[in-house]
């Protein structure tokens, strides 16, 4: 695939009433998501089996609380654990680390990995690059934390949606070079220079309506100050120099997600740097340290979408396989 070609390079200032509409939309979504997760955390409803081992606040970011998951089988005399740093999604404006409790708990216990779920300041109160800077500071603090039982030579970072973008963004920071062995990016936004219309054009013709088509512009407004350089590599990570990223990358896209096309272009560009041969299939392949996977027939965030019946069964199976594939790749390519 060709290099990403920007169709716009600066984020424009929106008209007043459009900004008001976006603000109200974000506020309503934030309120609903908080109510939903508070209900899930009520006594009698809360799943105590997936709660973190403990929480931790670092002096560099005293308002942000991170959740630490130590495998239940781990004993103090055991060997140091691999570390996975998780960053939750939510359009840079919603959710919190507890929204990833199920993933973090299951991934930690199933694979004997220390998982730290990282918080970050949310837009629109804290627009770009606030989240990038905060996560970078916290990652640096975690890597210097001698109280955590992890092997500094076996470290990966990853996240979902906005969190996937942040994982690719912070790994470019000079302070973290050579300290992160790999990135796992689940359905990330990677390129703000392409328009919504251009993104939608990459989807299958029979794809259902995309929720991000209506919500994406509001999230963009909340995250991007007017005049933001949309080609900045810690924002549009599709433009990140290969040498700034960890050697091992696993990028996952969803076929029915309008973000998938940009992610695939990014994966192919990075994979073409080097002399290695591509191994795999059209939709799942590896080359020069990059693994790309397109989850066929699924939408953005399918693995956390509420569902019932046959759809729920299908999602659970696909989610389990996706996370198992990630674990296999981490232990084969990063945790070695």
C-alpha positions as semicolon CSV with decimal commas, in nm:
position;residue;x (nm);y (nm);z (nm)
1;X;0,000;0,000;0,000
2;X;0,107;0,360;-0,060
3;X;0,227;0,609;0,197
4;X;-0,052;0,794;0,381
5;X;-0,140;1,110;0,190
6;X;-0,291;1,393;0,397
7;X;-0,607;1,559;0,265
8;X;-0,596;1,814;0,547
9;X;-0,318;1,915;0,784
10;X;-0,469;2,149;1,047
11;X;-0,776;2,102;1,263
12;X;-1,017;2,392;1,196
13;X;-1,208;2,595;1,450
14;X;-1,573;2,492;1,447
15;X;-1,871;2,732;1,449
16;X;-2,016;2,813;1,792
17;X;-2,338;2,612;1,765
18;X;-2,152;2,312;1,628
19;X;-1,912;2,329;1,923
20;X;-2,211;2,350;2,159
21;X;-2,372;2,048;1,997
22;X;-2,050;1,848;2,028
23;X;-2,009;1,954;2,393
24;X;-2,362;1,842;2,482
25;X;-2,318;1,513;2,300
26;X;-1,995;1,436;2,487
27;X;-2,152;1,539;2,819
28;X;-2,454;1,311;2,768
29;X;-2,235;1,017;2,669
30;X;-2,007;1,071;2,968
31;X;-2,304;1,084;3,205
32;X;-2,459;0,768;3,062
33;X;-2,130;0,577;3,073
34;X;-2,072;0,678;3,436
35;X;-2,422;0,565;3,534
36;X;-2,375;0,233;3,352
37;X;-2,046;0,150;3,521
38;X;-2,163;0,270;3,861
39;X;-2,455;0,028;3,835
40;X;-2,213;-0,250;3,744
41;X;-2,014;-0,167;4,058
42;X;-2,307;-0,181;4,298
43;X;-2,285;-0,444;4,577
44;X;-2,445;-0,762;4,455
45;X;-2,378;-0,671;4,092
46;X;-2,005;-0,601;4,100
47;X;-1,786;-0,890;3,991
48;X;-1,532;-0,906;4,271
49;X;-1,330;-1,168;4,086
50;X;-1,201;-0,913;3,835
51;X;-1,106;-0,634;4,076
52;X;-0,742;-0,516;4,075
53;X;-0,494;-0,644;4,333
54;X;-0,438;-0,282;4,436
55;X;-0,440;0,071;4,294
56;X;-0,147;0,306;4,271
57;X;-0,094;0,681;4,228
58;X;0,242;0,820;4,117
59;X;0,369;1,161;4,237
60;X;0,426;1,274;3,879
61;X;0,049;1,257;3,817
62;X;-0,119;1,269;4,159
63;X;-0,476;1,302;4,027
64;X;-0,464;0,981;3,822
65;X;-0,522;0,640;3,979
66;X;-0,384;0,330;3,808
67;X;-0,503;-0,026;3,862
68;X;-0,253;-0,308;3,919
69;X;-0,335;-0,672;3,847
70;X;-0,096;-0,930;3,993
71;X;-0,168;-1,291;3,891
72;X;-0,351;-1,467;4,172
73;X;-0,105;-1,756;4,152
74;X;0,200;-1,530;4,196
75;X;0,413;-1,571;4,509
76;X;0,682;-1,325;4,630
77;X;0,959;-1,579;4,568
78;X;0,853;-1,641;4,208
79;X;1,050;-1,508;3,912
80;X;0,976;-1,154;3,800
81;X;0,674;-1,128;3,570
82;X;0,633;-0,994;3,218
83;X;0,458;-0,654;3,221
84;X;0,168;-0,539;3,006
85;X;0,067;-0,173;3,027
86;X;-0,299;-0,127;2,932
87;X;-0,462;0,198;2,819
88;X;-0,841;0,206;2,799
89;X;-1,051;0,350;2,518
90;X;-1,337;0,598;2,514
91;X;-1,267;0,854;2,243
92;X;-1,013;1,031;2,470
93;X;-1,317;1,173;2,656
94;X;-1,495;0,882;2,827
95;X;-1,435;0,581;3,051
96;X;-1,163;0,509;3,306
97;X;-0,921;0,225;3,383
98;X;-1,194;0,023;3,557
99;X;-1,367;-0,019;3,221
100;X;-1,088;-0,263;3,129
101;X;-1,101;-0,463;3,454
102;X;-1,232;-0,779;3,287
103;X;-0,963;-0,778;3,020
104;X;-0,683;-0,691;3,263
105;X;-0,783;-0,949;3,522
106;X;-0,833;-1,230;3,272
107;X;-0,516;-1,148;3,077
108;X;-0,309;-1,132;3,395
109;X;-0,432;-1,456;3,547
110;X;-0,451;-1,659;3,227
111;X;-0,103;-1,565;3,106
112;X;0,081;-1,502;3,435
113;X;0,151;-1,140;3,343
114;X;0,159;-0,828;3,560
115;X;-0,092;-0,582;3,412
116;X;-0,113;-0,213;3,499
117;X;-0,417;-0,025;3,369
118;X;-0,321;0,340;3,322
119;X;-0,544;0,644;3,367
120;X;-0,515;0,967;3,169
121;X;-0,682;1,312;3,169
122;X;-0,989;1,333;2,948
123;X;-1,095;1,580;2,684
124;X;-1,241;1,834;2,633
125;X;-1,102;1,969;2,963
126;X;-0,763;1,820;2,876
127;X;-0,716;1,818;2,498
128;X;-0,420;1,686;2,298
129;X;-0,138;1,647;2,391
130;X;-0,234;1,625;2,762
131;X;-0,316;1,253;2,756
132;X;0,004;1,167;2,567
133;X;0,214;1,359;2,817
134;X;0,038;1,211;3,121
135;X;0,061;0,851;3,002
136;X;0,428;0,901;2,914
137;X;0,499;1,027;3,266
138;X;0,312;0,738;3,426
139;X;0,478;0,474;3,207
140;X;0,817;0,615;3,299
141;X;0,722;0,603;3,669
142;X;0,599;0,244;3,640
143;X;0,920;0,132;3,470
144;X;1,119;0,287;3,755
145;X;0,896;0,137;4,027
146;X;1,105;-0,122;4,212
147;X;0,802;-0,229;4,419
148;X;0,634;-0,390;4,118
149;X;0,744;-0,751;4,046
150;X;0,823;-0,729;3,675
151;X;1,116;-0,801;3,448
152;X;1,231;-0,476;3,284
153;X;1,342;-0,669;2,979
154;X;0,991;-0,808;2,918
155;X;0,764;-0,505;2,880
156;X;0,483;-0,435;2,633
157;X;0,223;-0,162;2,607
158;X;-0,115;-0,168;2,440
159;X;-0,467;-0,041;2,444
160;X;-0,807;-0,022;2,286
161;X;-0,924;0,244;2,039
162;X;-0,809;0,578;2,187
163;X;-0,587;0,377;2,422
164;X;-0,431;0,201;2,123
165;X;-0,350;0,538;1,970
166;X;-0,194;0,652;2,298
167;X;0,016;0,336;2,322
168;X;0,162;0,405;1,978
169;X;0,207;0,773;2,063
170;X;0,388;0,742;2,396
171;X;0,618;0,467;2,271
172;X;0,777;0,727;2,042
173;X;0,893;0,940;2,336
174;X;1,271;0,969;2,376
175;X;1,247;0,879;2,746
176;X;1,093;0,542;2,661
177;X;1,315;0,438;2,373
178;X;1,445;0,080;2,408
179;X;1,231;0,029;2,721
180;X;0,915;-0,101;2,553
181;X;0,956;-0,427;2,368
182;X;0,629;-0,416;2,178
183;X;0,293;-0,252;2,120
184;X;-0,048;-0,417;2,086
185;X;-0,292;-0,173;1,924
186;X;-0,656;-0,287;1,920
187;X;-0,854;-0,099;1,651
188;X;-0,667;0,234;1,686
189;X;-0,741;0,568;1,523
190;X;-0,418;0,632;1,336
191;X;-0,468;0,916;1,087
192;X;-0,657;1,244;1,137
193;X;-0,558;1,377;0,796
194;X;-0,814;1,156;0,623
195;X;-1,175;1,272;0,636
196;X;-1,475;1,076;0,762
197;X;-1,587;1,030;0,402
198;X;-1,248;0,889;0,303
199;X;-1,249;0,652;0,599
200;X;-1,601;0,528;0,521
201;X;-1,499;0,460;0,160
202;X;-1,258;0,190;0,282
203;X;-1,537;-0,018;0,439
204;X;-1,715;-0,304;0,260
205;X;-2,005;-0,176;0,049
206;X;-2,259;-0,381;0,245
207;X;-2,128;-0,273;0,587
208;X;-2,385;-0,148;0,840
209;X;-2,386;0,216;0,957
210;X;-2,076;0,310;1,156
211;X;-2,134;0,460;1,501
212;X;-1,809;0,653;1,468
213;X;-1,950;0,834;1,163
214;X;-2,180;1,030;1,393
215;X;-1,973;1,030;1,712
216;X;-1,624;1,068;1,567
217;X;-1,649;1,440;1,488
218;X;-1,756;1,517;1,847
219;X;-1,465;1,318;1,989
220;X;-1,230;1,496;1,746
221;X;-1,356;1,838;1,853
222;X;-1,311;1,748;2,220
223;X;-0,956;1,618;2,170
224;X;-0,810;1,854;1,910
225;X;-0,748;2,226;1,976
226;X;-0,802;2,447;1,670
227;X;-0,487;2,465;1,461
228;X;-0,354;2,127;1,575
229;X;-0,106;1,978;1,328
230;X;-0,290;1,666;1,213
231;X;0,031;1,513;1,079
232;X;0,199;1,517;1,421
233;X;0,324;1,158;1,470
234;X;0,211;1,142;1,833
235;X;-0,141;1,222;1,711
236;X;-0,165;1,067;1,366
237;X;0,056;0,773;1,455
238;X;0,039;0,656;1,093
239;X;0,316;0,911;1,032
240;X;0,542;0,782;1,310
241;X;0,901;0,711;1,198
242;X;0,973;0,338;1,218
243;X;1,285;0,394;1,427
244;X;1,081;0,574;1,695
245;X;0,851;0,277;1,753
246;X;0,928;-0,050;1,934
247;X;1,067;-0,328;1,718
248;X;0,756;-0,542;1,758
249;X;0,408;-0,418;1,666
250;X;0,073;-0,598;1,658
251;X;-0,203;-0,388;1,501
252;X;-0,561;-0,516;1,496
253;X;-0,840;-0,370;1,285
254;X;-1,208;-0,455;1,251
255;X;-1,340;-0,503;0,898
256;X;-1,660;-0,302;0,956
257;X;-1,481;-0,017;1,136
258;X;-1,412;0,302;0,942
259;X;-1,074;0,326;1,120
260;X;-0,958;-0,008;0,978
261;X;-0,834;0,120;0,643
262;X;-0,598;0,376;0,794
263;X;-0,462;0,116;1,037
264;X;-0,395;-0,130;0,756
265;X;-0,210;0,136;0,556
266;X;0,003;0,210;0,862
267;X;0,078;-0,157;0,927
268;X;0,176;-0,217;0,564
269;X;0,400;0,092;0,552
270;X;0,590;-0,015;0,861
271;X;0,608;-0,378;0,750
272;X;0,764;-0,277;0,417
273;X;1,067;-0,134;0,599
274;X;1,315;-0,421;0,592
275;X;1,401;-0,725;0,387
276;X;1,179;-0,986;0,553
277;X;0,914;-1,174;0,360
278;X;0,545;-1,150;0,443
279;X;0,410;-1,464;0,609
280;X;0,042;-1,540;0,660
281;X;-0,283;-1,469;0,478
282;X;-0,452;-1,165;0,327
283;X;-0,607;-1,067;0,658
284;X;-0,352;-1,196;0,913
285;X;0,017;-1,160;0,834
286;X;0,359;-1,078;0,978
287;X;0,656;-0,903;0,823
288;X;0,964;-0,728;0,960
289;X;0,842;-0,724;1,320
290;X;0,489;-0,609;1,234
291;X;0,180;-0,826;1,271
292;X;-0,149;-0,716;1,115
293;X;-0,485;-0,876;1,180
294;X;-0,820;-0,779;1,035
295;X;-1,112;-0,923;1,234
296;X;-1,365;-1,001;0,963
297;X;-1,731;-0,915;1,004
298;X;-1,686;-0,712;1,323
299;X;-1,731;-0,347;1,415
300;X;-1,520;-0,107;1,620
301;X;-1,510;-0,220;1,983
302;X;-1,700;-0,541;1,910
303;X;-1,534;-0,718;2,203
304;X;-1,691;-0,482;2,459
305;X;-2,026;-0,428;2,287
306;X;-2,322;-0,548;2,499
307;X;-2,498;-0,835;2,324
308;X;-2,731;-1,128;2,386
309;X;-2,798;-1,470;2,241
310;X;-2,604;-1,594;1,942
311;X;-2,431;-1,259;1,892
312;X;-2,300;-1,265;2,248
313;X;-2,170;-1,619;2,200
314;X;-1,993;-1,519;1,878
315;X;-1,839;-1,210;2,035
316;X;-1,714;-1,403;2,337
317;X;-1,547;-1,663;2,116
318;X;-1,385;-1,403;1,893
319;X;-1,273;-1,195;2,189
320;X;-1,114;-1,498;2,353
321;X;-0,934;-1,595;2,032
322;X;-0,814;-1,238;1,976
323;X;-0,664;-1,210;2,323
324;X;-0,516;-1,561;2,301
325;X;-0,349;-1,466;1,973
326;X;-0,208;-1,153;2,136
327;X;-0,070;-1,354;2,428
328;X;0,089;-1,608;2,193
329;X;0,252;-1,328;1,993
330;X;0,378;-1,149;2,306
331;X;0,549;-1,460;2,442
332;X;0,691;-1,544;2,098
333;X;0,812;-1,197;1,999
334;X;0,835;-0,970;2,306
335;X;0,850;-1,168;2,631
336;X;1,158;-1,366;2,531
